[in-house]
mmCIF file of C-alpha atoms in Angstrom:
data_model
loop_
_atom_site.group_PDB
_atom_site.id
_atom_site.type_symbol
_atom_site.label_atom_id
_atom_site.label_comp_id
_atom_site.label_asym_id
_atom_site.label_seq_id
_atom_site.Cartn_x
_atom_site.Cartn_y
_atom_site.Cartn_z
ATOM 1 C CA MET A 1 119.691 97.514 125.480
ATOM 2 C CA ASP A 2 116.343 98.097 123.777
ATOM 3 C CA GLN A 3 113.891 100.428 125.461
ATOM 4 C CA HIS A 4 110.815 98.689 124.056
ATOM 5 C CA ILE A 5 109.994 95.283 122.555
ATOM 6 C CA ALA A 6 109.089 96.937 119.243
ATOM 7 C CA GLU A 7 112.740 97.826 118.685
ATOM 8 C CA SER A 8 113.746 94.192 119.071
ATOM 9 C CA ILE A 9 110.910 92.893 116.885
ATOM 10 C CA GLY A 10 111.883 95.298 114.109
ATOM 11 C CA ARG A 11 115.557 94.281 114.037
ATOM 12 C CA PRO A 12 116.111 91.722 111.252
ATOM 13 C CA ASP A 13 118.459 88.771 111.023
ATOM 14 C CA LEU A 14 120.752 88.304 108.023
ATOM 15 C CA ILE A 15 121.026 84.607 107.185
ATOM 16 C CA ARG A 16 123.260 83.205 104.446
ATOM 17 C CA LEU A 17 121.324 80.280 102.975
ATOM 18 C CA ASP A 18 123.714 79.473 100.169
ATOM 19 C CA ASP A 19 126.659 80.984 98.362
ATOM 20 C CA ARG A 20 125.478 84.532 97.556
ATOM 21 C CA LEU A 21 121.870 83.828 98.605
ATOM 22 C CA VAL A 22 120.878 85.771 101.736
ATOM 23 C CA CYS A 23 117.630 86.024 103.707
ATOM 24 C CA LEU A 24 116.771 89.310 105.451
ATOM 25 C CA ARG A 25 114.472 87.816 108.058
ATOM 26 C CA PHE A 26 112.107 89.910 110.205
ATOM 27 C CA GLU A 27 109.768 88.888 112.958
ATOM 28 C CA THR A 28 107.428 91.702 111.882
ATOM 29 C CA MET A 29 108.920 93.977 109.229
ATOM 30 C CA LYS A 30 106.434 96.846 109.281
ATOM 31 C CA VAL A 31 107.374 97.670 112.861
ATOM 32 C CA VAL A 32 110.450 99.303 111.295
ATOM 33 C CA SER A 33 108.403 101.730 109.212
ATOM 34 C CA ALA A 34 105.732 102.347 111.860
ATOM 35 C CA LEU A 35 108.228 103.211 114.617
ATOM 36 C CA ALA A 36 110.169 105.638 112.426
ATOM 37 C CA ALA A 37 107.000 107.227 111.045
ATOM 38 C CA VAL A 38 105.475 107.849 114.478
ATOM 39 C CA ARG A 39 108.768 109.170 115.849
ATOM 40 C CA HIS A 40 109.029 111.568 112.868
ATOM 41 C CA LEU A 41 105.466 112.815 113.408
ATOM 42 C CA LEU A 42 106.205 113.475 117.073
ATOM 43 C CA ASP A 43 109.544 115.168 116.340
ATOM 44 C CA THR A 44 107.978 117.478 113.750
ATOM 45 C CA GLY A 45 104.981 118.336 115.921
ATOM 46 C CA ALA A 46 102.464 116.805 113.508
ATOM 47 C CA VAL A 47 101.054 114.787 116.431
ATOM 48 C CA ARG A 48 101.413 114.829 120.199
ATOM 49 C CA ARG A 49 101.559 112.056 122.768
ATOM 50 C CA GLY A 50 98.057 110.873 123.546
ATOM 51 C CA ASP A 51 96.721 111.544 120.041
ATOM 52 C CA THR A 52 94.947 108.816 118.080
ATOM 53 C CA LEU A 53 96.619 107.370 114.999
ATOM 54 C CA LEU A 54 94.339 105.793 112.427
ATOM 55 C CA ASP A 55 94.915 103.477 109.483
ATOM 56 C CA SER A 56 93.667 100.562 107.414
ATOM 57 C CA SER A 57 95.506 97.232 107.437
ATOM 58 C CA SER A 58 95.338 93.652 106.221
ATOM 59 C CA GLY A 59 97.211 92.545 109.348
ATOM 60 C CA ILE A 60 100.923 93.173 109.771
ATOM 61 C CA TYR A 61 100.764 96.967 109.771
ATOM 62 C CA ALA A 62 97.961 96.883 112.353
ATOM 63 C CA TYR A 63 100.252 95.068 114.790
ATOM 64 C CA ALA A 64 103.185 97.323 113.897
ATOM 65 C CA LEU A 65 101.226 100.530 114.451
ATOM 66 C CA ALA A 66 99.780 99.213 117.716
ATOM 67 C CA LEU A 67 103.322 98.519 118.956
ATOM 68 C CA ALA A 68 104.544 101.963 117.839
ATOM 69 C CA CYS A 69 101.611 103.605 119.608
ATOM 70 C CA HIS A 70 102.356 101.592 122.748
ATOM 71 C CA ARG A 71 106.023 102.649 122.522
ATOM 72 C CA TYR A 72 105.274 106.377 122.199
ATOM 73 C CA GLY A 73 102.124 106.742 124.296
ATOM 74 C CA MET A 74 99.632 107.126 121.450
ATOM 75 C CA ARG A 75 96.163 105.727 120.846
ATOM 76 C CA CYS A 76 95.636 103.389 117.894
ATOM 77 C CA HIS A 77 92.529 102.846 115.752
ATOM 78 C CA ILE A 78 92.626 100.206 112.998
ATOM 79 C CA VAL A 79 90.134 99.488 110.233
ATOM 80 C CA GLY A 80 91.049 95.886 109.559
ATOM 81 C CA SER A 81 90.721 93.555 106.610
ATOM 82 C CA THR A 82 88.805 90.316 106.734
ATOM 83 C CA THR A 83 92.239 88.631 106.921
ATOM 84 C CA VAL A 84 92.907 89.826 110.508
ATOM 85 C CA ASP A 85 92.864 86.576 112.481
ATOM 86 C CA HIS A 86 91.903 85.701 116.059
ATOM 87 C CA THR A 87 95.473 85.819 117.388
ATOM 88 C CA LEU A 88 96.059 89.325 116.038
ATOM 89 C CA ARG A 89 92.647 90.543 117.222
ATOM 90 C CA THR A 90 93.523 89.404 120.723
ATOM 91 C CA GLN A 91 96.968 91.052 120.657
ATOM 92 C CA LEU A 92 95.505 94.347 119.417
ATOM 93 C CA SER A 93 92.882 94.292 122.145
ATOM 94 C CA VAL A 94 95.417 93.705 124.932
ATOM 95 C CA LEU A 95 97.689 96.422 123.502
ATOM 96 C CA GLY A 96 94.794 98.863 123.773
ATOM 97 C CA ALA A 97 94.200 99.332 120.056
ATOM 98 C CA THR A 98 90.678 99.705 118.682
ATOM 99 C CA LEU A 99 89.934 97.352 115.796
ATOM 100 C CA GLU A 100 87.032 97.684 113.390
ATOM 101 C CA GLN A 101 87.113 94.601 111.197
ATOM 102 C CA MET A 102 85.309 94.504 107.870
ATOM 103 C CA GLU A 103 82.706 91.806 107.316
ATOM 104 C CA SER A 104 83.870 88.711 105.491
ATOM 105 C CA CYS A 105 84.479 89.375 101.804
ATOM 106 C CA SER A 106 86.204 87.290 99.115
ATOM 107 C CA ASP A 107 86.733 90.347 96.876
ATOM 108 C CA LEU A 108 90.003 92.089 97.849
ATOM 109 C CA LYS A 109 89.126 95.208 95.855
ATOM 110 C CA LEU A 110 85.799 95.575 97.640
ATOM 111 C CA ASP A 111 87.465 94.899 101.003
ATOM 112 C CA GLN A 112 90.053 97.648 100.445
ATOM 113 C CA LYS A 113 87.438 100.050 99.073
ATOM 114 C CA ARG A 114 85.202 99.566 102.127
ATOM 115 C CA ARG A 115 88.129 100.094 104.499
ATOM 116 C CA VAL A 116 89.086 103.378 102.845
ATOM 117 C CA GLU A 117 85.458 104.540 102.905
ATOM 118 C CA ARG A 118 85.290 103.747 106.619
ATOM 119 C CA ILE A 119 88.514 105.715 107.236
ATOM 120 C CA HIS A 120 86.903 108.788 105.660
ATOM 121 C CA GLU A 121 83.779 108.326 107.779
ATOM 122 C CA ILE A 122 85.862 108.176 110.958
ATOM 123 C CA LEU A 123 87.843 111.281 109.986
ATOM 124 C CA ALA A 124 84.591 113.164 109.344
ATOM 125 C CA GLU A 125 83.443 112.225 112.844
ATOM 126 C CA ARG A 126 86.841 112.659 114.521
ATOM 127 C CA PRO A 127 88.944 115.151 112.500
ATOM 128 C CA GLU A 128 91.558 115.252 115.283
ATOM 129 C CA TYR A 129 92.611 111.688 114.445
ATOM 130 C CA HIS A 130 95.793 111.410 112.357
ATOM 131 C CA TRP A 131 95.533 109.128 109.329
ATOM 132 C CA MET A 132 98.884 107.354 108.889
ATOM 133 C CA ARG A 133 98.300 106.603 105.185
ATOM 134 C CA GLN A 134 100.758 103.722 105.099
ATOM 135 C CA TYR A 135 100.101 103.233 101.389
ATOM 136 C CA HIS A 136 100.707 106.857 100.396
ATOM 137 C CA ASP A 137 102.910 108.724 102.882
ATOM 138 C CA ASP A 138 106.632 108.245 102.257
ATOM 139 C CA ILE A 139 107.480 108.793 105.925
ATOM 140 C CA HIS A 140 107.172 105.005 105.959
ATOM 141 C CA TYR A 141 110.461 104.852 104.023
ATOM 142 C CA LEU A 142 112.445 106.392 106.888
ATOM 143 C CA GLY A 143 112.897 103.327 109.085
ATOM 144 C CA TYR A 144 114.632 101.347 106.352
ATOM 145 C CA ARG A 145 117.744 103.549 106.246
ATOM 146 C CA ALA A 146 119.236 101.678 109.216
ATOM 147 C CA ILE A 147 118.312 98.346 107.595
ATOM 148 C CA ALA A 148 120.052 99.406 104.370
ATOM 149 C CA ASP A 149 123.151 100.346 106.358
ATOM 150 C CA ARG A 150 123.209 96.895 107.922
ATOM 151 C CA VAL A 151 122.772 95.184 104.557
ATOM 152 C CA ARG A 152 125.563 97.317 103.086
ATOM 153 C CA GLU A 153 127.891 96.327 105.921
ATOM 154 C CA ALA A 154 127.170 92.643 105.394
ATOM 155 C CA THR A 155 127.134 92.493 101.583
ATOM 156 C CA GLY A 156 129.060 95.542 100.376
ATOM 157 C CA ALA A 157 125.989 96.529 98.289
ATOM 158 C CA ASP A 158 127.788 96.519 94.893
ATOM 159 C CA GLY A 159 126.606 93.605 92.764
ATOM 160 C CA LEU A 160 123.539 93.144 94.982
ATOM 161 C CA THR A 161 120.042 92.087 93.916
ATOM 162 C CA VAL A 162 117.240 92.819 96.413
ATOM 163 C CA VAL A 163 114.055 90.744 96.098
ATOM 164 C CA GLY A 164 110.835 91.422 97.978
ATOM 165 C CA GLY A 165 107.066 91.687 97.854
ATOM 166 C CA VAL A 166 106.036 95.121 96.608
ATOM 167 C CA GLY A 167 102.972 95.703 98.789
ATOM 168 C CA SER A 168 102.787 99.354 99.844
ATOM 169 C CA GLY A 169 106.150 99.979 98.156
ATOM 170 C CA ALA A 170 107.903 101.204 101.286
ATOM 171 C CA SER A 171 110.289 98.364 102.161
ATOM 172 C CA THR A 172 111.667 97.467 98.728
ATOM 173 C CA GLY A 173 111.538 101.060 97.512
ATOM 174 C CA ALA A 174 113.354 102.442 100.532
ATOM 175 C CA LEU A 175 116.028 99.744 100.546
ATOM 176 C CA ALA A 176 116.747 100.324 96.852
ATOM 177 C CA ARG A 177 117.000 104.094 97.306
ATOM 178 C CA TYR A 178 119.256 103.943 100.345
ATOM 179 C CA LEU A 179 121.459 101.166 98.969
ATOM 180 C CA ARG A 180 121.863 102.864 95.587
ATOM 181 C CA ALA A 181 122.783 106.221 97.125
ATOM 182 C CA ALA A 182 126.106 107.433 95.693
ATOM 183 C CA ASP A 183 127.904 107.303 99.027
ATOM 184 C CA GLY A 184 125.500 105.187 101.057
ATOM 185 C CA GLY A 185 125.425 108.028 103.558
ATOM 186 C CA THR A 186 129.092 107.438 104.424
ATOM 187 C CA GLY A 187 130.950 109.302 101.684
ATOM 188 C CA ASP A 188 133.165 106.288 101.013
ATOM 189 C CA ARG A 189 132.313 105.348 97.404
ATOM 190 C CA PRO A 190 134.911 106.668 94.939
ATOM 191 C CA GLY A 191 133.702 109.388 92.606
ATOM 192 C CA GLY A 192 130.189 109.351 94.039
ATOM 193 C CA ARG A 193 129.271 106.318 91.911
ATOM 194 C CA PRO A 194 125.870 104.815 92.743
ATOM 195 C CA ALA A 195 126.024 101.228 93.965
ATOM 196 C CA ASP A 196 125.109 98.434 91.551
ATOM 197 C CA VAL A 197 121.842 97.391 93.201
ATOM 198 C CA GLU A 198 119.089 95.641 91.231
ATOM 199 C CA LEU A 199 115.548 95.619 92.618
ATOM 200 C CA VAL A 200 113.209 92.704 91.932
ATOM 201 C CA GLY A 201 109.570 93.104 92.952
ATOM 202 C CA VAL A 202 107.225 90.203 93.676
ATOM 203 C CA GLN A 203 103.503 90.505 92.954
ATOM 204 C CA PRO A 204 100.430 88.274 93.208
ATOM 205 C CA TYR A 205 98.148 87.812 90.232
ATOM 206 C CA GLY A 206 95.167 90.172 90.397
ATOM 207 C CA SER A 207 97.207 93.122 91.678
ATOM 208 C CA VAL A 208 96.810 96.444 89.860
ATOM 209 C CA THR A 209 100.199 97.801 90.982
ATOM 210 C CA PHE A 210 102.066 96.542 87.922
ATOM 211 C CA GLY A 211 99.061 95.748 85.749
ATOM 212 C CA ALA A 212 98.082 92.147 86.526
ATOM 213 C CA GLU A 213 94.479 92.793 87.507
ATOM 214 C CA HIS A 214 93.260 90.861 84.431
ATOM 215 C CA VAL A 215 94.707 87.543 85.709
ATOM 216 C CA SER A 216 93.030 85.942 88.709
ATOM 217 C CA ASP A 217 94.458 83.306 91.035
ATOM 218 C CA PRO A 218 92.029 80.391 91.616
ATOM 219 C CA GLU A 219 93.282 80.080 95.209
ATOM 220 C CA ILE A 220 93.778 83.410 97.023
ATOM 221 C CA ILE A 221 95.618 86.652 96.440
ATOM 222 C CA ILE A 222 98.724 86.697 98.632
ATOM 223 C CA ALA A 223 97.868 89.340 101.235
ATOM 224 C CA GLY A 224 100.193 92.263 101.724
ATOM 225 C CA ILE A 225 102.297 92.162 98.539
ATOM 226 C CA GLY A 226 99.730 93.323 95.983
ATOM 227 C CA SER A 227 96.874 95.776 95.763
ATOM 228 C CA SER A 228 93.501 96.296 94.136
ATOM 229 C CA ILE A 229 93.904 100.096 94.312
ATOM 230 C CA PRO A 230 96.873 102.330 93.348
ATOM 231 C CA PHE A 231 99.391 103.013 96.134
ATOM 232 C CA GLY A 232 101.252 106.325 96.212
ATOM 233 C CA ASN A 233 104.285 104.831 97.976
ATOM 234 C CA VAL A 234 105.080 102.516 95.057
ATOM 235 C CA SER A 235 107.813 104.140 92.968
ATOM 236 C CA HIS A 236 107.651 102.055 89.788
ATOM 237 C CA GLY A 237 110.856 103.550 88.423
ATOM 238 C CA LEU A 238 112.931 101.804 91.099
ATOM 239 C CA TYR A 239 112.207 98.247 89.892
ATOM 240 C CA ASP A 240 114.361 96.339 87.413
ATOM 241 C CA THR A 241 112.400 93.074 87.244
ATOM 242 C CA LEU A 242 108.959 91.813 88.300
ATOM 243 C CA HIS A 243 107.828 88.308 89.226
ATOM 244 C CA TRP A 244 104.130 87.417 89.432
ATOM 245 C CA ILE A 245 103.694 84.288 91.558
ATOM 246 C CA SER A 246 100.554 82.280 92.324
ATOM 247 C CA PHE A 247 99.432 80.979 95.694
ATOM 248 C CA ASP A 248 100.360 77.382 94.805
ATOM 249 C CA ALA A 249 103.889 78.355 93.725
ATOM 250 C CA ALA A 250 104.367 80.523 96.822
ATOM 251 C CA LEU A 251 103.165 77.635 99.004
ATOM 252 C CA ALA A 252 105.811 75.417 97.421
ATOM 253 C CA GLY A 253 108.443 78.081 98.086
ATOM 254 C CA SER A 254 107.407 78.499 101.734
ATOM 255 C CA VAL A 255 107.489 74.761 102.382
ATOM 256 C CA ASP A 256 110.872 74.332 100.669
ATOM 257 C CA LEU A 257 112.352 77.258 102.604
ATOM 258 C CA LEU A 258 111.325 75.623 105.887
ATOM 259 C CA ARG A 259 112.333 72.113 104.837
ATOM 260 C CA ARG A 260 115.665 73.048 103.257
ATOM 261 C CA HIS A 261 116.792 75.985 105.431
ATOM 262 C CA ALA A 262 114.559 75.771 108.560
ATOM 263 C CA VAL A 263 113.273 79.333 107.958
ATOM 264 C CA PHE A 264 109.628 79.525 109.059
ATOM 265 C CA ALA A 265 108.154 82.532 107.276
ATOM 266 C CA GLY A 266 104.997 83.858 105.656
ATOM 267 C CA LEU A 267 103.556 83.161 102.229
ATOM 268 C CA SER A 268 104.998 86.302 100.656
ATOM 269 C CA THR A 269 108.442 85.087 101.742
ATOM 270 C CA GLY A 270 107.890 81.806 99.921
ATOM 271 C CA ALA A 271 107.167 83.791 96.764
ATOM 272 C CA GLY A 272 110.227 85.973 97.302
ATOM 273 C CA TYR A 273 112.393 82.911 97.925
ATOM 274 C CA LEU A 274 111.340 81.383 94.597
ATOM 275 C CA ALA A 275 112.108 84.624 92.750
ATOM 276 C CA ALA A 276 115.437 85.020 94.567
ATOM 277 C CA ARG A 277 116.566 81.472 93.732
ATOM 278 C CA HIS A 278 115.752 82.087 90.082
ATOM 279 C CA GLU A 279 117.605 85.414 89.969
ATOM 280 C CA HIS A 280 120.572 83.759 91.706
ATOM 281 C CA GLU A 281 120.662 81.013 89.082
ATOM 282 C CA ARG A 282 120.535 83.578 86.260
ATOM 283 C CA SER A 283 123.310 85.744 87.742
ATOM 284 C CA PRO A 284 125.477 83.552 90.005
ATOM 285 C CA GLY A 285 128.086 86.280 90.391
ATOM 286 C CA ARG A 286 125.668 88.613 92.166
ATOM 287 C CA THR A 287 124.606 88.447 95.817
ATOM 288 C CA VAL A 288 120.825 87.985 96.001
ATOM 289 C CA LEU A 289 119.031 89.075 99.171
ATOM 290 C CA PHE A 290 115.322 88.405 99.683
ATOM 291 C CA ILE A 291 113.038 89.859 102.336
ATOM 292 C CA ALA A 292 111.187 87.635 104.807
ATOM 293 C CA ALA A 293 108.659 90.100 106.185
ATOM 294 C CA ASP A 294 107.092 87.997 108.951
ATOM 295 C CA THR A 295 106.987 84.570 110.531
ATOM 296 C CA GLY A 296 104.859 81.673 109.325
ATOM 297 C CA HIS A 297 102.489 81.449 112.275
ATOM 298 C CA ARG A 298 99.547 83.052 110.436
ATOM 299 C CA TYR A 299 99.936 80.479 107.676
ATOM 300 C CA VAL A 300 100.020 77.217 109.611
ATOM 301 C CA ASP A 301 96.550 76.098 108.512
ATOM 302 C CA THR A 302 96.395 77.693 105.051
ATOM 303 C CA VAL A 303 99.930 76.855 103.905
ATOM 304 C CA TYR A 304 102.048 74.603 106.104
ATOM 305 C CA ALA A 305 99.305 72.087 106.897
ATOM 306 C CA ARG A 306 99.153 71.515 103.133
ATOM 307 C CA HIS A 307 102.876 70.766 102.806
ATOM 308 C CA ARG A 308 102.236 67.380 101.175
ATOM 309 C CA GLU A 309 100.557 69.208 98.283
ATOM 310 C CA ALA A 310 103.616 71.349 97.631
ATOM 311 C CA ALA A 311 105.226 70.879 94.238
ATOM 312 C CA PRO A 312 109.015 70.375 94.214
ATOM 313 C CA ILE A 313 110.467 73.795 93.478
ATOM 314 C CA THR A 314 112.783 72.188 90.915
ATOM 315 C CA ASP A 315 109.626 71.617 88.838
ATOM 316 C CA LEU A 316 108.789 75.320 88.889
ATOM 317 C CA ALA A 317 110.177 78.017 86.619
ATOM 318 C CA PRO A 318 108.843 81.366 85.475
ATOM 319 C CA ARG A 319 107.614 82.144 82.002
ATOM 320 C CA ASP A 320 109.571 85.123 80.706
ATOM 321 C CA VAL A 321 107.228 87.657 79.138
ATOM 322 C CA THR A 322 107.742 91.003 77.425
ATOM 323 C CA ASP A 323 104.242 92.366 77.908
ATOM 324 C CA ARG A 324 101.700 92.142 80.712
ATOM 325 C CA THR A 325 99.103 90.699 78.340
ATOM 326 C CA GLN A 326 101.283 87.550 78.283
ATOM 327 C CA LEU A 327 101.065 86.944 82.038
ATOM 328 C CA THR A 328 100.039 83.389 82.908
ATOM 329 C CA LEU A 329 99.791 81.268 86.029
ATOM 330 C CA PRO A 330 101.583 80.010 88.015
ATOM 331 C CA TRP A 331 104.678 82.194 87.584
ATOM 332 C CA SER A 332 105.689 84.924 85.159
ATOM 333 C CA ARG A 333 108.753 87.147 84.987
ATOM 334 C CA MET A 334 109.268 90.406 83.132
ATOM 335 C CA ARG A 335 112.062 92.954 82.879
ATOM 336 C CA TRP A 336 110.612 96.273 84.048
ATOM 337 C CA ASN A 337 113.762 98.323 83.426
ATOM 338 C CA ARG A 338 112.886 101.057 85.947
ATOM 339 C CA ALA A 339 109.979 102.271 83.833
ATOM 340 C CA ARG A 340 107.535 104.758 85.302
ATOM 341 C CA ALA A 341 104.010 103.690 86.162
#
């Protein structure tokens, strides 16, 4: 029996959508990393119960950290993006978290820059606050070990392709590291051979993480899977392939995923679903697992209400490129080959 709702929210479902196509579906994925990170800080004495934990967020991590603080008796202070909606603001308030939301801004880079500047101002005023640094502190990898174990049990890990939005780098990076480990933590792989696990990252256009800042999306940047500033938690050398996917293509993926498989998930999941289907078609002998990081409730008006505009996904295919200067809308794919940043 769970001791707190956060533990239940962070436990994903594994759903087989098709032969060798699997969805790792979370209600709120970042609860996994926030719970493990806060527990580690408490266990190591870096913070104590009652302390205030501080971070910047575009939405999902704010809710995750508020739940982790509620679970462990901590205070929570969030500097929020313009994308934090009314529902989340209300939840954070009832949970006792303090939210400072940036003024409306259409420039993601400026929004992130202002949030980081505000974090530094708060720390100057309140140096006893602990900055969680979700984008840069690899303690956010810790919670995904148990998820990797569950995936390994269900898929066997060998011959597995993991697909997910890159974002802060913690979820996809951690899963790849744990799944590729020579013995998976169990000592049962002959000769200590690393598992055959490919990692496919999904990015929006405009993100600097893998060098697509020169291509802008006429709609919106998909929140949470890209960045306008470098993130320390992104380990570029873990990724085998990258997909850059536009808002319109991700919308089509989200709508098809709901219509075809009844999975109601966020916009980043629609992008991941498109990439996963493509990788599955290219390598039908491999099991392809894609991450659904959250539900679709935040996207009812911006995505699902526009379902009649969605292009059939059979009309969509990526352009394979060999250099980032060749990136074009609405969808590009490039082998990254575990290159460093």
